[in-house]
mmCIF file of C-alpha atoms and ligand atoms in Angstrom:
data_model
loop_
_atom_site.group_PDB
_atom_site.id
_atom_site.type_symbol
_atom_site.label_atom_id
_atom_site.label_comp_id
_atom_site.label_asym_id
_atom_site.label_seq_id
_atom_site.Cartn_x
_atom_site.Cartn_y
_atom_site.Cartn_z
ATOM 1 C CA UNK A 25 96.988 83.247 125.121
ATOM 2 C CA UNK A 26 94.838 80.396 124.314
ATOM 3 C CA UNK A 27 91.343 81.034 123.710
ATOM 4 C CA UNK A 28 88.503 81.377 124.596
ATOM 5 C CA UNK A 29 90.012 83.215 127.611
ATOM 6 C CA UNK A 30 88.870 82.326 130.759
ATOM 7 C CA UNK A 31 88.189 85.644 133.166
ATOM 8 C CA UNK A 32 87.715 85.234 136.757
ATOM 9 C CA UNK A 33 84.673 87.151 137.190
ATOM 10 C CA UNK A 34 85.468 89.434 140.447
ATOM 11 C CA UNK A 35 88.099 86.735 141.083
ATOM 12 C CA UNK A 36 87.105 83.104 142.380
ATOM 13 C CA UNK A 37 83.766 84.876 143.888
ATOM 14 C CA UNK A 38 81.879 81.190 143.576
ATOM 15 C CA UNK A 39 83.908 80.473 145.739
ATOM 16 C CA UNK A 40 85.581 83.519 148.724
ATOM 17 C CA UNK A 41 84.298 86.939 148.806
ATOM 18 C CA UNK A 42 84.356 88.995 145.795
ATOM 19 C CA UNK A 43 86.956 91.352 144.473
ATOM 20 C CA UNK A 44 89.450 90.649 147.639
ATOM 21 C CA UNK A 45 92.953 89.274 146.918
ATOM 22 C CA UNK A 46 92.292 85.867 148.026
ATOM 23 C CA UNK A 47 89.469 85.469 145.922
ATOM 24 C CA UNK A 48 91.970 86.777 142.916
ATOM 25 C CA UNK A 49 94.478 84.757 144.332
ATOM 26 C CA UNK A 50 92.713 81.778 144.443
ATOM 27 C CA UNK A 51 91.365 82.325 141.055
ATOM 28 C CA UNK A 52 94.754 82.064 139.964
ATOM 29 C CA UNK A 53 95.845 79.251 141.077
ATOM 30 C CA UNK A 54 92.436 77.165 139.412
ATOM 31 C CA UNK A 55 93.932 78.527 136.246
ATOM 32 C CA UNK A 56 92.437 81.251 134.884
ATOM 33 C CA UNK A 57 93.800 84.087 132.154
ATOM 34 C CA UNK A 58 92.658 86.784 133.446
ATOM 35 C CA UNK A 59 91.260 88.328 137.077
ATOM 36 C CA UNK A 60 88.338 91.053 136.742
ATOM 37 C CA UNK A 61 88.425 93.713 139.349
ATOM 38 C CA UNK A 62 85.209 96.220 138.739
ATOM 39 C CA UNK A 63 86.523 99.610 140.368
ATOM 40 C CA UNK A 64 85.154 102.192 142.305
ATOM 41 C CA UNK A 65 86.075 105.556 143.491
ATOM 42 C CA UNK A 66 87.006 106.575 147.278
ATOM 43 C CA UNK A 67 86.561 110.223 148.724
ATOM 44 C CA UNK A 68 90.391 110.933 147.952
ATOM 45 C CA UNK A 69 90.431 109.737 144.459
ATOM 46 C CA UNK A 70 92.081 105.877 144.846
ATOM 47 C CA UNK A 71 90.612 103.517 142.896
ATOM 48 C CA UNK A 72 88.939 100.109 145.244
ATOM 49 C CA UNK A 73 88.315 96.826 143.867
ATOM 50 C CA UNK A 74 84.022 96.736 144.093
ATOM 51 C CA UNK A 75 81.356 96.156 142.207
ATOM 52 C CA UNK A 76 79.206 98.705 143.596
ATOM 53 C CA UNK A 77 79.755 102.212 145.541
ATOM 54 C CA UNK A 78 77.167 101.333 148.005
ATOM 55 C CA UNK A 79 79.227 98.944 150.635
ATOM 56 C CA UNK A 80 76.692 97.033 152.416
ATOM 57 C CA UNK A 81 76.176 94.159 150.591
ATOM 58 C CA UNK A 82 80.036 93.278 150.457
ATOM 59 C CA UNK A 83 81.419 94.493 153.420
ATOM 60 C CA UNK A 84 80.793 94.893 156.897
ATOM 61 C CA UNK A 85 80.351 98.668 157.155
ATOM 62 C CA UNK A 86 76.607 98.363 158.353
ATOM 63 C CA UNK A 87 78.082 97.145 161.767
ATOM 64 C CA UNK A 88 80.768 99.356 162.561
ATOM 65 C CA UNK A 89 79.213 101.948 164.690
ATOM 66 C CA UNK A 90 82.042 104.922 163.952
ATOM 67 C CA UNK A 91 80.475 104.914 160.077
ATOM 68 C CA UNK A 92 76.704 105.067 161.367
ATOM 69 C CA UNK A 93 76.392 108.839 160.454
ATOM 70 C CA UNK A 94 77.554 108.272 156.731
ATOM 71 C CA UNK A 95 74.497 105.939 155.437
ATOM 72 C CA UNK A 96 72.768 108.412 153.060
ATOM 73 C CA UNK A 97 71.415 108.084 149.597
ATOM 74 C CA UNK A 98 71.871 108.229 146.100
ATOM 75 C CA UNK A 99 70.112 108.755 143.126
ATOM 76 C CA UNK A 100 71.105 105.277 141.230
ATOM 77 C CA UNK A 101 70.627 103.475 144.530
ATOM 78 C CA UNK A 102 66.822 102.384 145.856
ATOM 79 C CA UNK A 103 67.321 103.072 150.488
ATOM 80 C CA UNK A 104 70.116 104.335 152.183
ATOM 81 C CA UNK A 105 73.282 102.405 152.138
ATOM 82 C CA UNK A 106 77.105 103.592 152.783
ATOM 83 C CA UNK A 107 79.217 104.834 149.787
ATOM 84 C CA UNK A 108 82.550 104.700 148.475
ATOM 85 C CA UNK A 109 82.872 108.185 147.398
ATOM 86 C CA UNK A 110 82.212 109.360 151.441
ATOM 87 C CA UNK A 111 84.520 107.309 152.537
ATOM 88 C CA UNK A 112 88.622 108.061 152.524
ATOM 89 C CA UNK A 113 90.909 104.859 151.374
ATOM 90 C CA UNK A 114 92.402 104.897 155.097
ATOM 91 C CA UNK A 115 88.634 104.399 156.327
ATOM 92 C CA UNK A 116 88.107 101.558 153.363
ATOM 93 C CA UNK A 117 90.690 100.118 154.681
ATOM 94 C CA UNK A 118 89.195 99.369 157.950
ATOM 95 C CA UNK A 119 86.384 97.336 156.556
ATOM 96 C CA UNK A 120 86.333 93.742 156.322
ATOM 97 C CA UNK A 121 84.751 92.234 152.688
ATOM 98 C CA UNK A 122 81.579 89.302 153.093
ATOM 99 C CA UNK A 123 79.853 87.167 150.490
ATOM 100 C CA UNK A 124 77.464 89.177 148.819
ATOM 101 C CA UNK A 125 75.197 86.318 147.932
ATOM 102 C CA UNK A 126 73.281 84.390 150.388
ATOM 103 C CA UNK A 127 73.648 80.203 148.951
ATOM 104 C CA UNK A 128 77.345 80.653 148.861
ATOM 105 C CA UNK A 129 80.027 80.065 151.390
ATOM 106 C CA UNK A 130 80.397 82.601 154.503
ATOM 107 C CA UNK A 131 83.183 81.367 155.971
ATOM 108 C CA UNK A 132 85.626 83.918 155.241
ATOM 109 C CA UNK A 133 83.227 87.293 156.024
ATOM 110 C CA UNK A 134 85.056 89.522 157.759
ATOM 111 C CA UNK A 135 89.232 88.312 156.632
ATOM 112 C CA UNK A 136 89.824 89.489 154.187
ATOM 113 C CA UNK A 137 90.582 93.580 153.329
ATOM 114 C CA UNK A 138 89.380 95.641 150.260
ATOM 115 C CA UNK A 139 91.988 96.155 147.973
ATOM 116 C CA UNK A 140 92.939 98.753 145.623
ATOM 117 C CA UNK A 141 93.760 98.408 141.969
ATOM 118 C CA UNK A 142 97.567 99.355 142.512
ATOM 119 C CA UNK A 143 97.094 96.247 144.408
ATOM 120 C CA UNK A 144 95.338 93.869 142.104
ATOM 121 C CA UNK A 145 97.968 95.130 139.512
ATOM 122 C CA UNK A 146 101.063 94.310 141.632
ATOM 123 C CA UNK A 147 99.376 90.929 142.070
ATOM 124 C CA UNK A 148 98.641 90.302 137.722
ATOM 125 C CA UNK A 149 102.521 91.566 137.309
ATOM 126 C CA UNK A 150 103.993 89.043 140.208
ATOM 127 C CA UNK A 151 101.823 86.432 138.171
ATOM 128 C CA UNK A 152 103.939 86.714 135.146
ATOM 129 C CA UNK A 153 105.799 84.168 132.657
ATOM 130 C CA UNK A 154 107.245 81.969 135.234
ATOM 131 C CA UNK A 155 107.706 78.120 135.989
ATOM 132 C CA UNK A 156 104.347 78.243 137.605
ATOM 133 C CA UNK A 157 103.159 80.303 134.408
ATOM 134 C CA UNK A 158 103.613 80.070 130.863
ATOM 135 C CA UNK A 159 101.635 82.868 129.594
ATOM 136 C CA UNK A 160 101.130 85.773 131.955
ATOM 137 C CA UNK A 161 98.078 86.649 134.267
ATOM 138 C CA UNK A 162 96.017 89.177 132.613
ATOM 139 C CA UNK A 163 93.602 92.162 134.714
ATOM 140 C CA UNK A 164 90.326 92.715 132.590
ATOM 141 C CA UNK A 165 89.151 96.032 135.316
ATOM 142 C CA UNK A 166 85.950 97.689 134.713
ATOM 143 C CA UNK A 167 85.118 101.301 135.490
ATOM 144 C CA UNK A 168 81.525 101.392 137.208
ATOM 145 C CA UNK A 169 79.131 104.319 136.913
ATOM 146 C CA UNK A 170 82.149 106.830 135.374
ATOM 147 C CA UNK A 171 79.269 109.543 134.604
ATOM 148 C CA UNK A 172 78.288 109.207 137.758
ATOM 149 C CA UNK A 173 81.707 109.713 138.617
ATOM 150 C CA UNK A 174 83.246 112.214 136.542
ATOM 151 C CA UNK A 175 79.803 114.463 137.772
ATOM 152 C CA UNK A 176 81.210 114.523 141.281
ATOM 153 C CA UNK A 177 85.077 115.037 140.267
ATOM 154 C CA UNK A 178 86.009 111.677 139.885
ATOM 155 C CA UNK A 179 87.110 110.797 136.803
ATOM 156 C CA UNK A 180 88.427 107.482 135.880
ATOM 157 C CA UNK A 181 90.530 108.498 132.355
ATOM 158 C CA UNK A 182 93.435 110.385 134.656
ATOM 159 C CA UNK A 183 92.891 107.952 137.606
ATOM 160 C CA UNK A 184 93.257 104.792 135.744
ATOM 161 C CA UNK A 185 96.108 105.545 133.247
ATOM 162 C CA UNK A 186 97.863 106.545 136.377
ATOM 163 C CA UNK A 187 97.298 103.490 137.696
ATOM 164 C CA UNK A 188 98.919 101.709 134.996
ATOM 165 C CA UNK A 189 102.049 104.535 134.726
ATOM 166 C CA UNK A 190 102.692 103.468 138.542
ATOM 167 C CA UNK A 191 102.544 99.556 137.703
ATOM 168 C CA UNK A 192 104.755 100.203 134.437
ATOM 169 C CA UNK A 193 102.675 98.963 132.298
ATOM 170 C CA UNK A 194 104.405 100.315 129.598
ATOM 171 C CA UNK A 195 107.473 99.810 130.021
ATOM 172 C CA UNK A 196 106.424 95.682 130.667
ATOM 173 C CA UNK A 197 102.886 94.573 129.267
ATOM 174 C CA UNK A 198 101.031 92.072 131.337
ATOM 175 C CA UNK A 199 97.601 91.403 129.229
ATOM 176 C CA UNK A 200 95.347 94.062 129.724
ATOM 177 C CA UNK A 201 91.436 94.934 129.080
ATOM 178 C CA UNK A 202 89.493 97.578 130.027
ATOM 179 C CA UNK A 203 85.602 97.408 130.058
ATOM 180 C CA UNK A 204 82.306 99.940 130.605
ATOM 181 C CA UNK A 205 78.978 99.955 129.817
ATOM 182 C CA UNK A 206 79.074 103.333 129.065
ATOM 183 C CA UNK A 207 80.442 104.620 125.861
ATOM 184 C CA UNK A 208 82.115 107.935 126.827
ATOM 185 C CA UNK A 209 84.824 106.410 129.059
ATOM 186 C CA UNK A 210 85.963 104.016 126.516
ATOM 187 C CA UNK A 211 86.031 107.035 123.741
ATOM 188 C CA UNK A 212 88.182 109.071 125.817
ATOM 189 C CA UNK A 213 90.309 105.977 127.051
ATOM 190 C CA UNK A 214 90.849 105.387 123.347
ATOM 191 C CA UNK A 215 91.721 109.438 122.189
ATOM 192 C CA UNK A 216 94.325 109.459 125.008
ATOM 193 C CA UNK A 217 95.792 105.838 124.881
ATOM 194 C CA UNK A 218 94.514 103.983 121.629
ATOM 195 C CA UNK A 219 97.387 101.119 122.408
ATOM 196 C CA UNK A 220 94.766 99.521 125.480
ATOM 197 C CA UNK A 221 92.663 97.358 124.695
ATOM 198 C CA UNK A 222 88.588 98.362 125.545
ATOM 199 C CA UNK A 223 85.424 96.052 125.656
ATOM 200 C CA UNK A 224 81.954 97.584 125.825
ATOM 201 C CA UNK A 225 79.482 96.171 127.808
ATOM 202 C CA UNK A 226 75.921 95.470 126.370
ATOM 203 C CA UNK A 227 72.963 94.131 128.668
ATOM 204 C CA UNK A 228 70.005 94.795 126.004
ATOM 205 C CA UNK A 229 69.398 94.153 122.824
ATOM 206 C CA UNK A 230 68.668 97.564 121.961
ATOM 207 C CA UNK A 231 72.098 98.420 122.749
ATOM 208 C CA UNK A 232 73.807 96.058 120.105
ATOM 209 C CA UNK A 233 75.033 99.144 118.021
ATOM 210 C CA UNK A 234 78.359 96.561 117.070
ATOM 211 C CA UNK A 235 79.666 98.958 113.991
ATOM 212 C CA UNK A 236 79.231 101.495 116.676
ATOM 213 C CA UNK A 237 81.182 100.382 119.080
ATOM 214 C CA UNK A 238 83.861 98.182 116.674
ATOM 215 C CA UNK A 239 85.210 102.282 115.903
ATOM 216 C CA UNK A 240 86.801 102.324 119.632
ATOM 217 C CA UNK A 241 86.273 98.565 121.157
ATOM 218 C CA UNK A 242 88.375 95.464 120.502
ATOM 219 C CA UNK A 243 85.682 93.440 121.670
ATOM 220 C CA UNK A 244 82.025 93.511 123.013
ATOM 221 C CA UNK A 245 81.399 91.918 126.687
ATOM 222 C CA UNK A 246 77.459 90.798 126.147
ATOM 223 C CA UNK A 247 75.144 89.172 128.351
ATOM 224 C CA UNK A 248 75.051 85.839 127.360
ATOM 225 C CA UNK A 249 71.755 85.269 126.251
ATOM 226 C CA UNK A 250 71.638 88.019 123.549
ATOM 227 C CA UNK A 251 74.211 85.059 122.035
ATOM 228 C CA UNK A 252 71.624 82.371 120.733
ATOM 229 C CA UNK A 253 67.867 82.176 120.371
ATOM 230 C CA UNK A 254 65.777 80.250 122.537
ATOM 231 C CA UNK A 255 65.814 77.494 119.611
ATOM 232 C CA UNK A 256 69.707 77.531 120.551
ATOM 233 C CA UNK A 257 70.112 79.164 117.403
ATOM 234 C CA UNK A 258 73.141 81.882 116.933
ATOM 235 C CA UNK A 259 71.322 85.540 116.846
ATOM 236 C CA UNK A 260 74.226 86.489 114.660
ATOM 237 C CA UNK A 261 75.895 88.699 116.821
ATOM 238 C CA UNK A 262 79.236 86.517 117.108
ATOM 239 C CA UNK A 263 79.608 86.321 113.697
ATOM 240 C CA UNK A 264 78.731 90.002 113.169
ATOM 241 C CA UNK A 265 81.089 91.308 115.690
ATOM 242 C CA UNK A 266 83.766 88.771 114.345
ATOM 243 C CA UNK A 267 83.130 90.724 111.057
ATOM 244 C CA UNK A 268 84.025 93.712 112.268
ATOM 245 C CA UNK A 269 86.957 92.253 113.898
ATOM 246 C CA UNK A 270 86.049 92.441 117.435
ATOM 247 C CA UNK A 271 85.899 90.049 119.801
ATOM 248 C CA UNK A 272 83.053 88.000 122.409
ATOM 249 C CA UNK A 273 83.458 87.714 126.187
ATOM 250 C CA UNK A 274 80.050 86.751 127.488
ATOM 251 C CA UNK A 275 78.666 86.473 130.948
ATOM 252 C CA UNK A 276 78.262 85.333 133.864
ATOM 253 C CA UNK A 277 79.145 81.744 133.664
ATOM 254 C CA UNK A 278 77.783 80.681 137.331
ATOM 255 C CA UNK A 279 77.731 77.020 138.217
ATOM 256 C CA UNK A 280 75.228 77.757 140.835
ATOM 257 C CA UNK A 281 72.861 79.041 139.066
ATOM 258 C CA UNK A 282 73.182 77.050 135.461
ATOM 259 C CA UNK A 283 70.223 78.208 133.342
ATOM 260 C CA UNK A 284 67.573 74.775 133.208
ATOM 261 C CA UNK A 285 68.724 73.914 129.260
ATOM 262 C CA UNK A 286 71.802 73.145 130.381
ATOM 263 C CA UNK A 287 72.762 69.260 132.175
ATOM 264 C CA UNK A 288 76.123 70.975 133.914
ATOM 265 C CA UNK A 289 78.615 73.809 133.506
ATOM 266 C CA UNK A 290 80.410 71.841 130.770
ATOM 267 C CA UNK A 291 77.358 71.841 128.857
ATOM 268 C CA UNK A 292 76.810 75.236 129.080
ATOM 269 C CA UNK A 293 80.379 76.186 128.684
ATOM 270 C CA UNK A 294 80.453 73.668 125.469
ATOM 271 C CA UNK A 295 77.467 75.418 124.171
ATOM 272 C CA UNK A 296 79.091 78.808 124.149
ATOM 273 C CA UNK A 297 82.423 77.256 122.871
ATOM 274 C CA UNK A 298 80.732 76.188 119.829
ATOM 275 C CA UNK A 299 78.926 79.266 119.326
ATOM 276 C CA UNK A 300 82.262 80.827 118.647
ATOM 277 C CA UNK A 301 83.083 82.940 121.784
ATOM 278 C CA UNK A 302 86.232 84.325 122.377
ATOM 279 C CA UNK A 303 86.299 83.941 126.443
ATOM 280 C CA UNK A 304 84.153 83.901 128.839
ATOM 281 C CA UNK A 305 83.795 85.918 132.495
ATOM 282 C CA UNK A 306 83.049 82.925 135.023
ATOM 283 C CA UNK A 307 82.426 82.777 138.964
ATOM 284 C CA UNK A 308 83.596 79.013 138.583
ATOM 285 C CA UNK A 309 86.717 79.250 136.576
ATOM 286 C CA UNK A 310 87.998 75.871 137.680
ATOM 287 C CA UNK A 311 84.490 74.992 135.564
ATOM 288 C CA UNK A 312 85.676 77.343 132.631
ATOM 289 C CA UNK A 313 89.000 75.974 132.888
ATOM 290 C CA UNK A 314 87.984 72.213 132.666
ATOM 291 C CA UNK A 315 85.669 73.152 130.388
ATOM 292 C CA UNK A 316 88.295 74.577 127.715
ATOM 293 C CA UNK A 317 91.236 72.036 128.181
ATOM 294 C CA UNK A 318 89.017 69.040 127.346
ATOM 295 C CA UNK A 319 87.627 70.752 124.263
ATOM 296 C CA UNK A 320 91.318 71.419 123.613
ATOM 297 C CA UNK A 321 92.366 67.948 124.382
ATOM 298 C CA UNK A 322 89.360 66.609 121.665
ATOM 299 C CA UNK A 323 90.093 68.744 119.269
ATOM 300 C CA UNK A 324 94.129 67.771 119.374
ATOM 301 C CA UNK A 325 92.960 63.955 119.482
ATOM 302 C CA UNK A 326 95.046 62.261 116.572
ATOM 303 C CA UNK A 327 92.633 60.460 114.104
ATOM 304 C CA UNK A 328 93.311 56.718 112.968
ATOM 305 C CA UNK A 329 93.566 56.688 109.424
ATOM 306 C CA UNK A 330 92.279 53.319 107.749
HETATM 307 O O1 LIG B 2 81.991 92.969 133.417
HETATM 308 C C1 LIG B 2 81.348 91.883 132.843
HETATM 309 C C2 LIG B 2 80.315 91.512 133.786
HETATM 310 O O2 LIG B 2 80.981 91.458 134.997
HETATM 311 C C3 LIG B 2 79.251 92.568 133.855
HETATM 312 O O3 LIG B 2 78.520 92.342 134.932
HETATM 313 O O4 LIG B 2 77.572 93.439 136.813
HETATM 314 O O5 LIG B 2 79.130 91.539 137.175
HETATM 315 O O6 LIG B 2 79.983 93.754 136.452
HETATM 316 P P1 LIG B 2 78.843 92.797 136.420
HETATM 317 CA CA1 LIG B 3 82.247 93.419 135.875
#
C-alpha cells in the first residue's frame, strides 16, 4: 500500500454518522486505505463499533422511553448518560446512530444501525483485491478504555482475537492495525499474537516514551501537533520514531475545523506530507485522498532535461 496511508477516521464521519456502515461504506468508495472502527463492549461481551460507552451523543437512546431506567453514571464520565456495557447487543441493536457534532450534516440521524466489528470486518474482507480495488481495504480498530474494561470482565485480548479467528484472518490477511492509548492491551496483544500489527496512541508530550513503546508497537498514532513546533519546525519525533523503525499516523485531519496556519486541507495535508508521516487518520478522506495523489502525481512528473 502506498503511503502515507489514508485512514478513514470512524469512517466518512465529515460526512454521515460515525462508526455506522454507511459512513465506512462511503469512506470507501472516496478512496481510502483503511476504515477505523473504535470498539466498545456490550453487556454480553460483543464488540460495537463506538467511540465512547456512553450512547447519547451518537445515538438516539435518550428518546426511547423502554431504556429510561438505564441512564446511570460512571466514574470516567462527567452526568448520567446510557452505557454500552448495560446494554445487551439485541438492545444495541434497536438504536438508531446521529451525528455527534452539531455544524455537520443531520440528515441521516436515526438510519442507520450500530454495527459490530464482525460486521465492519466482513465489510474490509468483501473490499478486497478486486477490479474496483487494487490493494485491499484495511480495518485500523481501536480498543477504548480496556482497563476500564477488563475491571468489569470485559476484556478485549480474548474478544478481539476472536474476532479476527471468526473473519479468518489468518488464513487470508486483509491489512490490519490495532491501536490503544493504553499500554497494557497492546503488551498482551503482542505476547499472544506478535504477527498483528499495534500502534500506541499518544495525546501529551509527556507520554512520548518512543523506545518504550518501539519494544511492542509498529508505529505511534500522535496527535498532530506534538509533530512540529509552532515555528513549523519538526520536534523530532518523526525522525526519532523512524529511527527506531516505527511508523507516524497522526490526527485528526478535519476539513471543518483546519487549524488558522493552514489556507485549506491540502495545505495542511502537504504540511504533514513533508514532515515525513506515514498516514494520516482523516474525517475528510476524499481531502486526504486528493491530497496524496497530487503529491504523487508531482513527484512522478518527468523532468525536461536541457
Ligand atoms: O485513534 C486515533 C484517533 O482516532 C484518536 O482519537 O478520540 O478520535 O479515537 P479518537
Ligand atoms: Ca480512534
Amino acid at each position: 500500500m502506498q503511503k502515507p496511508i489514508i485512514i478513514a477516521h470512524r469512517g466518512a464521519s465529515g460526512y454521515l454518522p460515525e462508526h455506522t456502515i454507511e459512513a465506512y461504506q462511503l469512506a470507501i468508495d472516496l478512496g481510502a486505505d483503511f476504515i477505523e472502527p473504535d470498539m466498545v463492549f456490550t453487556k454480553d461481551g460483543h464488540l460495537i463499533a463506538r467511540h465512547d460507552h456512553y450512547l447519547s451523543t451518537t445515538t438516539d437512546v435518550a428518546d426511547r422511553p423502554e431504556f429510561a431506567d438505564r441512564k446511570t453514571t460512571r466514574p470516567d464520565h462527567n452526568g448520567e448518560d446510557w452505557f454500552s456495557e448495560d446494554f445487551t447487543l439485541a438492545e444495541i441493536k434497536t438504536l438508531r446512530a446521529k451525528q455527534a457534532m452539531p455544524n455537520r450534516n443531520q440528515q441521516a440521524n436515526g438510519k442507520f444501525d450500530i454495527p459490530t466489528i464482525a460486521e465492519v470486518f466482513a465489510l474490509t474482507r468483501a473490499n478486497g483485491v478486486s477490479a474496483k480495488r487494487d490493494v485491499a481495504l484495511g480495518v485500523y480498530p481501536e480498543t477504548k478504555l480496556p482497563g476500564y474494561f477488563k475491571s468489569i470482565g470485559l476484556d478485549y485480548q480474548p474478544a478481539l482475537i476472536a474476532e479476527l479467528k471468526t473473519a479468518n484472518w489468518w488464513q487470508d490477511q486483509f491489512p490490519l492495525f490495532v491501536q490503544s492509548f493504553e499500554e497494557q492491551i497492546l503488551i498482551d496483544l503482542k505476547k499472544s499474537n506478535p504477527e498483528i500489527s499495534l500502534i500506541m496512541l499518544i495525546e501529551k508530550k509527556e507520554q512520548l516514551l518512543l523506545e518504550q513503546y518501539a519494544k511492542f508497537a509498529t508505529g505511534i498514532g500522535p496527535f498532530k501537533a506534538l509533530l512540529a513546533d509552532s515555528q513549523g519546525k519538526s520536534t523530532g519525533v518523526i525522525e526519532q520514531a523512524h529511527e527506531l523503525g516505527m511508523q507516524v499516523h497522526p490526527w485528526t485531519f478535519r476539513s471543518d475545523q483546519l487549524p488558522e496556519v493552514f489556507a485549506s486541507p491540502q495545505a495542511e495535508y502537504d504540511f504533514f506530507f513533508d514532515l515525513g508521516v506515514d498516514g494520516v487518520f482523516s474525517d475528510f478522506c476524499n481531502d486526504a485522498k486528493a491530497a496524496k495523489m497530487a503529491r504523487i502525481a508531482r513527484e512522478n512528473k518527468p523532468t525536461i532535461k536541457g
